Coordinates of C-alpha atoms in Angstrom, one line a residue:
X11 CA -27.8 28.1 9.7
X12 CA -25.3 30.9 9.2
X13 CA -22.7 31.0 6.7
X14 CA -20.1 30.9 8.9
X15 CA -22.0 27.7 10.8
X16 CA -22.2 26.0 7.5
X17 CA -18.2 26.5 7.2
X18 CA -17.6 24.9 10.8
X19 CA -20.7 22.2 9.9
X20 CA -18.2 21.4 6.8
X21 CA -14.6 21.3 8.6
X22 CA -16.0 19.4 11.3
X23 CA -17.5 16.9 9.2
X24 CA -14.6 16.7 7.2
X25 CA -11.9 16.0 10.1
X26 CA -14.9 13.0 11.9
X27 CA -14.7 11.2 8.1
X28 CA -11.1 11.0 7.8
X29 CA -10.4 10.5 11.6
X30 CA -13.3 9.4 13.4
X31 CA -13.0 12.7 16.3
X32 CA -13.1 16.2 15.8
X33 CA -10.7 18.9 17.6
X34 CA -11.3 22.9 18.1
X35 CA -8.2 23.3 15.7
X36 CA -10.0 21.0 13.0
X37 CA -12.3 24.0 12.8
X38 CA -9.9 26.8 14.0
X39 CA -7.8 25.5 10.5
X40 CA -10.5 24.4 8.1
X41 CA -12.3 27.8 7.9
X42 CA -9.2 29.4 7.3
X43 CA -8.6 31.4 10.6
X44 CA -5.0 29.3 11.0
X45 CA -2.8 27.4 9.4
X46 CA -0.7 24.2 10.2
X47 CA 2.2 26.6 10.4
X48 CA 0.5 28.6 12.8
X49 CA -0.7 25.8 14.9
X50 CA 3.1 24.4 14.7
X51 CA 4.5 27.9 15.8
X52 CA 2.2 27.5 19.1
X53 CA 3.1 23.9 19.6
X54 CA 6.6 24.4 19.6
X55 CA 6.0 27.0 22.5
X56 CA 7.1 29.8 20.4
X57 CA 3.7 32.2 20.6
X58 CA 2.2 32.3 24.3
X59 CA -1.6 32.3 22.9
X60 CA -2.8 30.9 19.9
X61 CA -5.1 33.8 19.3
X62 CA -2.2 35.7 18.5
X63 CA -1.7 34.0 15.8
X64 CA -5.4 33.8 14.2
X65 CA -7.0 36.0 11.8
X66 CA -9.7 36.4 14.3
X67 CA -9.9 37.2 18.1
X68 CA -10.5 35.4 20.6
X69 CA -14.0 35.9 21.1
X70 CA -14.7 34.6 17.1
X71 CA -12.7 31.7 18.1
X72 CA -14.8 30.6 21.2
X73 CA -17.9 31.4 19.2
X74 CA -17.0 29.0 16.4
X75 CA -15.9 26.6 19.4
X76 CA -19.9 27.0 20.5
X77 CA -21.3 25.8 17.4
X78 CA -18.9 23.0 17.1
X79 CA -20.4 22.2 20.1
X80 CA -23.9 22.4 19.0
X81 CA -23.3 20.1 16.1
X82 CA -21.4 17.5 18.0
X83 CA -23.7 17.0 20.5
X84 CA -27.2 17.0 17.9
X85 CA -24.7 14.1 16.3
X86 CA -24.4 12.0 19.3
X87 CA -20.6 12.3 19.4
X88 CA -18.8 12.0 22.9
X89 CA -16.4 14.5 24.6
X90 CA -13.2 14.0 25.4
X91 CA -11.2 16.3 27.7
X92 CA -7.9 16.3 26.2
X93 CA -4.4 17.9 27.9
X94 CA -2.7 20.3 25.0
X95 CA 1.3 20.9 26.3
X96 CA 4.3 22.5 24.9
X97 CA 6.8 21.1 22.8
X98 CA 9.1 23.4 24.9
X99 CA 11.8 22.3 27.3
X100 CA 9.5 23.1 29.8
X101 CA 6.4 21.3 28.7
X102 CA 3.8 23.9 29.8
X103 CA 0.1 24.2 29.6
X104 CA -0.7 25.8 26.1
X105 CA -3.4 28.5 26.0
X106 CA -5.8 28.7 23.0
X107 CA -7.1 32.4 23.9
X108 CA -6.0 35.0 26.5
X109 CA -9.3 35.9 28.0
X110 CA -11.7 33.6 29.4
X111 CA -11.8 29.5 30.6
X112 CA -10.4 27.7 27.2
X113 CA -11.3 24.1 28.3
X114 CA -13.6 23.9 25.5
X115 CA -11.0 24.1 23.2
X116 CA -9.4 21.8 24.8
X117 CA -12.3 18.9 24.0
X118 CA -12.1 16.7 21.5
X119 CA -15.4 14.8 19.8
X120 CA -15.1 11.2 19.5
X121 CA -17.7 9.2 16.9
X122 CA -20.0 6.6 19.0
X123 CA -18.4 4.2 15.6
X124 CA -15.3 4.0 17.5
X125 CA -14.4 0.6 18.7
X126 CA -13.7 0.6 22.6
X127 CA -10.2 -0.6 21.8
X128 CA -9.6 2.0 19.7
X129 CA -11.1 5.2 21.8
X130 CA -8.7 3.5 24.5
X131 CA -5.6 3.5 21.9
X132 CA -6.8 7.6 21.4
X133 CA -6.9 8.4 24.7
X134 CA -3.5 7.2 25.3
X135 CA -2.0 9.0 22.3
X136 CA -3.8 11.9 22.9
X137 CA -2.5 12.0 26.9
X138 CA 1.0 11.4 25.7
X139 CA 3.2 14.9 26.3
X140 CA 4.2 15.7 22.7
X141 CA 7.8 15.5 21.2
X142 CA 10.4 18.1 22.4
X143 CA 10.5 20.6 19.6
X144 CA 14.2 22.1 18.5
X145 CA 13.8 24.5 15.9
X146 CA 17.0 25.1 13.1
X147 CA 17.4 28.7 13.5
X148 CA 18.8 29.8 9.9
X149 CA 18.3 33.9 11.4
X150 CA 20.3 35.7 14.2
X151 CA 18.6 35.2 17.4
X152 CA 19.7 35.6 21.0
X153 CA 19.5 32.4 23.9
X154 CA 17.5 34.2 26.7
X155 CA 20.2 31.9 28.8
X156 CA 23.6 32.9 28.0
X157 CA 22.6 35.7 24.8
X158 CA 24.9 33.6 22.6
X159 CA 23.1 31.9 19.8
X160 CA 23.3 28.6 17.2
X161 CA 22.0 26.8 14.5
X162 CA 19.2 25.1 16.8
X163 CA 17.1 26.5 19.6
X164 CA 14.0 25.3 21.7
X165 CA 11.5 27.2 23.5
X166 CA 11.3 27.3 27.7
X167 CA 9.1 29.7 29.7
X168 CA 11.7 32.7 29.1
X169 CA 12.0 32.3 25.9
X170 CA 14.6 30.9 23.2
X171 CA 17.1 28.6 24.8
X172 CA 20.6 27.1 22.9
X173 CA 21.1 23.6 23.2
X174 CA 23.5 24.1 25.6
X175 CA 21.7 26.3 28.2
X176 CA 18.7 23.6 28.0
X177 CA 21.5 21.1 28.4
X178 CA 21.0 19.1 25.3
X179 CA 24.0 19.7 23.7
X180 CA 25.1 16.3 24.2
X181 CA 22.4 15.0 21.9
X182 CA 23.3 13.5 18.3
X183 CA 21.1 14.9 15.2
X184 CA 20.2 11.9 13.0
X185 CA 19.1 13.3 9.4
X186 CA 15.6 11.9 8.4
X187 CA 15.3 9.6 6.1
X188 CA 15.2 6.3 7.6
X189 CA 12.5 5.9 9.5
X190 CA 13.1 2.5 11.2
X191 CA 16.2 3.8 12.6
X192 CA 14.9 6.7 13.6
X193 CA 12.0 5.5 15.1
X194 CA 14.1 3.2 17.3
X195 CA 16.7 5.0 18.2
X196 CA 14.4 7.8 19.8
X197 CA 12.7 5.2 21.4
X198 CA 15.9 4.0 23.0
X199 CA 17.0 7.5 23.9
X200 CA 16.5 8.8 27.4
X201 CA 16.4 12.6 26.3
X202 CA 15.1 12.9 22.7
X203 CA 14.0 16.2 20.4
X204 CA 12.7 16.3 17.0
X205 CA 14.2 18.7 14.8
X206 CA 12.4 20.8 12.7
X207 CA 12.6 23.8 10.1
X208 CA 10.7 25.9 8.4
X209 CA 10.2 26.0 4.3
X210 CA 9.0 29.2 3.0
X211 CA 8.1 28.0 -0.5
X212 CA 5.5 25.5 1.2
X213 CA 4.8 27.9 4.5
X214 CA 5.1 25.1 6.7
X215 CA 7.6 22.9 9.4
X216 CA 9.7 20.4 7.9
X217 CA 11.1 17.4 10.1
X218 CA 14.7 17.5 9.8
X219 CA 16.1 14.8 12.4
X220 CA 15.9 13.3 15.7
X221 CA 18.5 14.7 18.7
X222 CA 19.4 11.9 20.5
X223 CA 21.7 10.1 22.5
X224 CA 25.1 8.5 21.2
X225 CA 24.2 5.3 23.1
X226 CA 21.0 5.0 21.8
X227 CA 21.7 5.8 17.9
X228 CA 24.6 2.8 18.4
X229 CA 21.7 0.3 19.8
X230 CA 19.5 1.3 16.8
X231 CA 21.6 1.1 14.2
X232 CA 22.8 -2.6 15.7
X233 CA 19.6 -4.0 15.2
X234 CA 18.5 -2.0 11.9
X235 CA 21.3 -3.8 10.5
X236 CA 20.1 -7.5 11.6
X237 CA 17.1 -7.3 9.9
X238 CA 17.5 -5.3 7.1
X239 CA 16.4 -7.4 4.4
X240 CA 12.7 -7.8 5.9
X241 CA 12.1 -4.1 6.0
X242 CA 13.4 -4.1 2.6
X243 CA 10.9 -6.3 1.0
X244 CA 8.2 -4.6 3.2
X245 CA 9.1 -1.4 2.0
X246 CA 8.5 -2.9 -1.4
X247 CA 5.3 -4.3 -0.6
X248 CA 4.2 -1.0 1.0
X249 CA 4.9 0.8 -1.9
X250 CA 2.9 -1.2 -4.2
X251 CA 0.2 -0.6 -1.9
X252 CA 0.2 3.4 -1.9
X253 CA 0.4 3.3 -5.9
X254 CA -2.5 1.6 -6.0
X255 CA -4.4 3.4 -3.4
X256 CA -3.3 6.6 -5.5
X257 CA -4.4 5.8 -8.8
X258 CA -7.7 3.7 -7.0
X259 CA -8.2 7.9 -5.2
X260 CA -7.5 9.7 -8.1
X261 CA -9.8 7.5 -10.3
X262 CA -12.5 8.7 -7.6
X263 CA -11.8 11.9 -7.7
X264 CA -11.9 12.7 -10.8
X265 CA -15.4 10.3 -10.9
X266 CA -16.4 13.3 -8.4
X267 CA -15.2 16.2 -10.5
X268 CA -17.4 15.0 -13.3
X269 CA -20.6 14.5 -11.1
X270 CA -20.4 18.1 -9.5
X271 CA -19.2 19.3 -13.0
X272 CA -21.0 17.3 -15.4
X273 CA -19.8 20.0 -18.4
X274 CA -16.4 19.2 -17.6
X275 CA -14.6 17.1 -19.8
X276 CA -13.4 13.4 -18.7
X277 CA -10.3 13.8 -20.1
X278 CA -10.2 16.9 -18.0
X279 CA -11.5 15.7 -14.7
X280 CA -8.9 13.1 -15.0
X281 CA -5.9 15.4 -15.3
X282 CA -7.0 17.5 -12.6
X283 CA -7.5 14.4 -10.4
X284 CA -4.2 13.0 -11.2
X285 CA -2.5 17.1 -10.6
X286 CA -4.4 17.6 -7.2
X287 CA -4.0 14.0 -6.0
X288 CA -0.5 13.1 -6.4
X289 CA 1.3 11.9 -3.5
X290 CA 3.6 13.9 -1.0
X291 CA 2.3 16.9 -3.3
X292 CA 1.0 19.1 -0.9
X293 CA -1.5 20.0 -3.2
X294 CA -5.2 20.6 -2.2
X295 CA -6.0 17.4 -3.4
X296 CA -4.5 15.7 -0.6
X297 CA -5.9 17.3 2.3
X298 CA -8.2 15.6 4.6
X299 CA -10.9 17.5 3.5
X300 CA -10.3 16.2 -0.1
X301 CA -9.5 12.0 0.6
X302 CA -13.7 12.6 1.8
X303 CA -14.2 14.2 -1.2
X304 CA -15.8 17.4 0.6
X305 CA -17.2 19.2 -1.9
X306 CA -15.3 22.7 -1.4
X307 CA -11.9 20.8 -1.5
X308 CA -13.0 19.5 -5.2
X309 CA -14.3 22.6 -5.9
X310 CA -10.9 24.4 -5.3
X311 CA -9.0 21.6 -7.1
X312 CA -11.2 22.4 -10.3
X313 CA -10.6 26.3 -9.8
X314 CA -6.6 25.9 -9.2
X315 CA -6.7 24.1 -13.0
X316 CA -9.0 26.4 -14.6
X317 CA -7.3 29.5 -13.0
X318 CA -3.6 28.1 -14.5
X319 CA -5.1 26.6 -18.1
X320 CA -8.1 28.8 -19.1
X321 CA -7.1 32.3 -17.5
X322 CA -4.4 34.7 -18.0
X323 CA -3.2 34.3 -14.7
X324 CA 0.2 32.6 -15.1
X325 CA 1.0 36.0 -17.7
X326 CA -0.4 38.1 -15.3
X327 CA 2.2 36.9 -12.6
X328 CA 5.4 36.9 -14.5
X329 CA 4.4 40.7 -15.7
X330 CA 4.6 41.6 -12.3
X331 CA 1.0 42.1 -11.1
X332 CA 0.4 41.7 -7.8
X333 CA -1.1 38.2 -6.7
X334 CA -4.7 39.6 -5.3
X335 CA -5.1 41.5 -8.2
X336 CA -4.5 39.1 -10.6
X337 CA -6.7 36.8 -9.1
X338 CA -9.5 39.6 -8.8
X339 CA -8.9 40.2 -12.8
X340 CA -9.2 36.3 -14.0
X341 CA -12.1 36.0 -11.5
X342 CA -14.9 36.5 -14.1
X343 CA -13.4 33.8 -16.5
X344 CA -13.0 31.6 -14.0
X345 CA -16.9 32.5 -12.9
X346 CA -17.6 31.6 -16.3
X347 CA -16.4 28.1 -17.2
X348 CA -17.3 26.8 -13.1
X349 CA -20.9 27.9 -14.1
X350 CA -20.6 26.3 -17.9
X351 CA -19.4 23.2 -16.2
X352 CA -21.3 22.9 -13.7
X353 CA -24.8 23.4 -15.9
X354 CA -23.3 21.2 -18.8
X355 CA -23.2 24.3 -21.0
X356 CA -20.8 24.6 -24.1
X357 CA -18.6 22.7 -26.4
X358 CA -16.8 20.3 -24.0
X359 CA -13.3 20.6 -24.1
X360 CA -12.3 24.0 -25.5
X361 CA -11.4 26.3 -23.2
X362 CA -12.5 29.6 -22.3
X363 CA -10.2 32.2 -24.5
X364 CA -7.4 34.0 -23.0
X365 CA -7.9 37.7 -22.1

């Protein structure tokens, strides 16, 4: 098996854990070729291909397609032909390379474990045409319609559209934050969009409201109001839940840190559980790949803590060097006390020295 193989083996494996299926992007963004932002960007209707926005042409991308192929079908797991459409206003058919058939990107790889009931519940969700996407436009950028502009715009086949041009300007935006109301008043709403902008800092989407009818906001908010108090106490229940599931994952983490480190200290496997793992972090310890415990995702927790506590990396950044390079400098130290834990070599607890 080639290296690259073994990288599409682990993504897939990865994404059929956590979900039970398996998708071309699973593998297209767990060996690093995309990201979510990337992947968002295409969904939205905003880049014709999504090879355009890979790190690799189209023919890598079919390749690794190929063996994801291979290695479903050697595990017994069942295709599923699945329609991929726009977010755009006018909901086409999105293209995954620009040469060549593409269906089998377009197959997704259900586990045999599945229930019926739930490969039925899938299949419906995975059918369903995706949420209008309108996109807050911070930059100056012209409607292809009427070459005015605005603070929101959404993709059709001629490109950026106002709200008004895609006649949508009648819509309300409801702010996130309450997800009940949200959630029902979309659901009562003829024409709905989600709203959506991008956050450098994180280099992804972020869901900033619902467009949607005046009518249907009104309805919403009528009967968020007459049961309030249940969603308040499950709210509370709900949250009791997730803090327990977090300490319950980071406990096992850090249980996993020591077993494929066995020279790192507990107190240390502990802290790096409790850093990677938090909640809503964004962190690497709360990707899918990590809540399997997939043994690179670990592996890249314990780097990020030895590269910011045991290095000079941190210095190296506020003097101004350049990020590659400073991660190319600190790259022998970190080298050093992976190998020291992982053999169970050395003092434990004292850190490699500065330099």
């Amino acid at each position: 098996m080639s290296k690259l193989e073994r990288r599409i083996v682990e993504a897939a494996e990865a994404a059929l854990a956590q979900r039970k299926f398996v998708t071309a992007l699973d593998v297209l963004t767990g060996v690093g070729w995309l990201y979510a932002r990337h992947v968002d960007v295409w969904r939205q209707g905003r880049a014709p291909v999504l090879e355009e926005l890979a790190a690799v042409d189209g023919a890598k991308m079919t390749d690794a397609v190929a063996m994801l192929r291979r290695w479903a079908l050697a595990k017994g797991l069942t295709p599923s032909e699945t329609p991929y459409v726009s977010g755009g206003r006018d909901r086409g058919e999105l293209r995954f390379v620009s040469d060549g058939d593409d269906s089998a990107f377009r197959t997704h790889w259900v586990s045999p474990d599945l229930s019926e009931a739930r490969r039925r519940q899938l299949a419906e969700r995975q059918s369903k045409a995706p949420d209008l996407m309108v996109v807050e436009q911070p930059k100056g950028w012209e409607c292809a319609g009427c070459g005015g502009t605005g603070p929101y715009l959404i993709m059709e086949s001629a490109g950026p559209h106002c709200l008004t041009c895609a006649d949508m300007d009648h819509l309300l935006l409801l702010p996130a934050g309450d997800a009940a109301l949200s959630r029902r008043a979309k659901k009562e709403s003829g024409l709905a969009a989600v709203v959506v902008r991008f956050n450098a800092r994180r280099k992804r989407y972020e869901r900033l409201g619902v467009l949607v009818e005046e009518s249907a906001l009104e309805s919403a908010e009528e009967r968020c109001l007459a049961d309030e108090e249940v969603r308040l106490r499950r709210r509370e229940r709900d949250r009791e839940r997730r803090a327990g599931e977090d300490v319950e994952f980071q406990d096992r983490m850090a249980v996993e840190i020591t077993r494929m480190f066995p020279g790192c200290p507990p107190e240390r496997a502990e802290e790096i559980a409790r850093h990677a793992g938090l909640r809503g972090s964004g962190r690497v310890g709360r990707t899918a790949a990590a809540k399997v415990f997939d043994e690179n995702a670990i592996t890249l927790a314990v780097v990020a803590s030895v590269r910011h506590l045991d290095t000079d990396y941190d210095r190296l950044l506020m003097s101004g060097v350049p990020r590659a390079e400073a991660r190319e400098r600190i790259r022998a130290t970190i080298d050093r006390v992976l190998d020291r834990w992982r053999t169970n070599v050395g003092a434990p607890g004292h850190n490699v020295p500065h330099g």
